[in-house]
PDB file of C-alpha atoms in Angstrom:
ATOM      1  CA  MET A  62      22.908 126.746  49.128  1.00  0.00           C
ATOM      2  CA  ASP A  63      20.273 124.637  47.106  1.00  0.00           C
ATOM      3  CA  GLN A  64      21.552 121.681  45.206  1.00  0.00           C
ATOM      4  CA  TYR A  65      19.910 120.578  41.935  1.00  0.00           C
ATOM      5  CA  ALA A  66      20.814 117.885  39.566  1.00  0.00           C
ATOM      6  CA  TYR A  67      20.205 117.035  35.764  1.00  0.00           C
ATOM      7  CA  ALA A  68      20.112 113.433  34.330  1.00  0.00           C
ATOM      8  CA  ARG A  69      19.838 112.231  30.740  1.00  0.00           C
ATOM      9  CA  VAL A  70      19.834 109.150  28.677  1.00  0.00           C
ATOM     10  CA  SER A  71      19.910 109.205  25.041  1.00  0.00           C
ATOM     11  CA  SER A  72      16.865 107.149  24.219  1.00  0.00           C
ATOM     12  CA  ARG A  73      13.327 106.322  25.505  1.00  0.00           C
ATOM     13  CA  ASP A  74      14.346 102.595  26.008  1.00  0.00           C
ATOM     14  CA  GLN A  75      16.994 103.712  28.391  1.00  0.00           C
ATOM     15  CA  ASN A  76      16.220 104.221  32.059  1.00  0.00           C
ATOM     16  CA  LEU A  77      16.977 107.226  34.415  1.00  0.00           C
ATOM     17  CA  THR A  78      16.606 105.012  37.647  1.00  0.00           C
ATOM     18  CA  ARG A  79      20.377 104.796  38.536  1.00  0.00           C
ATOM     19  CA  GLN A  80      21.142 108.220  38.047  1.00  0.00           C
ATOM     20  CA  ILE A  81      18.184 109.484  40.089  1.00  0.00           C
ATOM     21  CA  SER A  82      18.948 107.017  42.905  1.00  0.00           C
ATOM     22  CA  ALA A  83      22.275 108.384  42.927  1.00  0.00           C
ATOM     23  CA  PHE A  84      21.566 111.967  43.276  1.00  0.00           C
ATOM     24  CA  LEU A  85      18.822 110.943  46.176  1.00  0.00           C
ATOM     25  CA  GLU A  86      21.562 109.187  47.989  1.00  0.00           C
ATOM     26  CA  PHE A  87      23.646 112.182  47.534  1.00  0.00           C
ATOM     27  CA  GLY A  88      21.021 114.172  49.243  1.00  0.00           C
ATOM     28  CA  ILE A  89      19.199 115.943  46.556  1.00  0.00           C
ATOM     29  CA  LEU A  90      15.536 116.521  46.947  1.00  0.00           C
ATOM     30  CA  ARG A  91      13.451 114.532  43.948  1.00  0.00           C
ATOM     31  CA  ASN A  92      11.663 117.789  43.174  1.00  0.00           C
ATOM     32  CA  ARG A  93      15.212 119.394  42.266  1.00  0.00           C
ATOM     33  CA  ILE A  94      16.125 116.483  39.898  1.00  0.00           C
ATOM     34  CA  TYR A  95      15.545 117.381  36.136  1.00  0.00           C
ATOM     35  CA  CYS A  96      15.657 114.569  33.893  1.00  0.00           C
ATOM     36  CA  ASP A  97      15.234 114.288  29.674  1.00  0.00           C
ATOM     37  CA  LYS A  98      15.350 111.294  27.640  1.00  0.00           C
ATOM     38  CA  LYS A  99      17.089 113.022  24.502  1.00  0.00           C
ATOM     39  CA  SER A 100      19.973 112.748  22.315  1.00  0.00           C
ATOM     40  CA  GLY A 101      23.302 114.800  23.486  1.00  0.00           C
ATOM     41  CA  LYS A 102      23.818 115.849  19.843  1.00  0.00           C
ATOM     42  CA  ASP A 103      22.304 119.687  20.706  1.00  0.00           C
ATOM     43  CA  PHE A 104      21.110 121.452  23.752  1.00  0.00           C
ATOM     44  CA  GLU A 105      17.272 121.432  22.874  1.00  0.00           C
ATOM     45  CA  ARG A 106      16.402 119.685  26.038  1.00  0.00           C
ATOM     46  CA  THR A 107      13.321 120.966  27.866  1.00  0.00           C
ATOM     47  CA  GLN A 108      14.465 119.940  31.541  1.00  0.00           C
ATOM     48  CA  TYR A 109      18.170 120.956  30.916  1.00  0.00           C
ATOM     49  CA  THR A 110      17.625 124.925  31.073  1.00  0.00           C
ATOM     50  CA  HIS A 111      15.147 124.649  33.827  1.00  0.00           C
ATOM     51  CA  PRO A 112      17.213 124.779  36.593  1.00  0.00           C
ATOM     52  CA  PHE A 113      19.424 127.495  35.415  1.00  0.00           C
ATOM     53  CA  ALA A 114      16.650 129.838  35.588  1.00  0.00           C
ATOM     54  CA  ILE A 115      16.066 129.601  39.419  1.00  0.00           C
ATOM     55  CA  LEU A 116      19.704 129.452  40.543  1.00  0.00           C
ATOM     56  CA  VAL A 117      21.243 131.866  43.051  1.00  0.00           C
ATOM     57  CA  PRO A 118      25.070 132.174  42.944  1.00  0.00           C
ATOM     58  CA  THR A 119      25.593 129.792  45.975  1.00  0.00           C
ATOM     59  CA  ASP A 120      23.635 126.967  44.577  1.00  0.00           C
ATOM     60  CA  GLU A 121      25.197 123.612  42.849  1.00  0.00           C
ATOM     61  CA  VAL A 122      24.207 121.833  39.828  1.00  0.00           C
ATOM     62  CA  HIS A 123      25.411 118.264  39.288  1.00  0.00           C
ATOM     63  CA  CYS A 124      24.982 116.480  35.985  1.00  0.00           C
ATOM     64  CA  VAL A 125      24.940 112.966  34.930  1.00  0.00           C
ATOM     65  CA  THR A 126      24.604 112.489  31.004  1.00  0.00           C
TER      66      THR A 126
END
């Protein structure tokens, strides 16, 4: 089982550092953390869909938005 994570903030002036740090402390590898700085009003987010293309049935995705 592999673990992936997705973090998002709404605007460019917000910081993803706390979310990324929490995922790293949880044991998720940095290269498996995907992030967007984009509004939550729609799913037009580049990094949001990326992990879903590589998942297998036993994988987990953790999200903070």
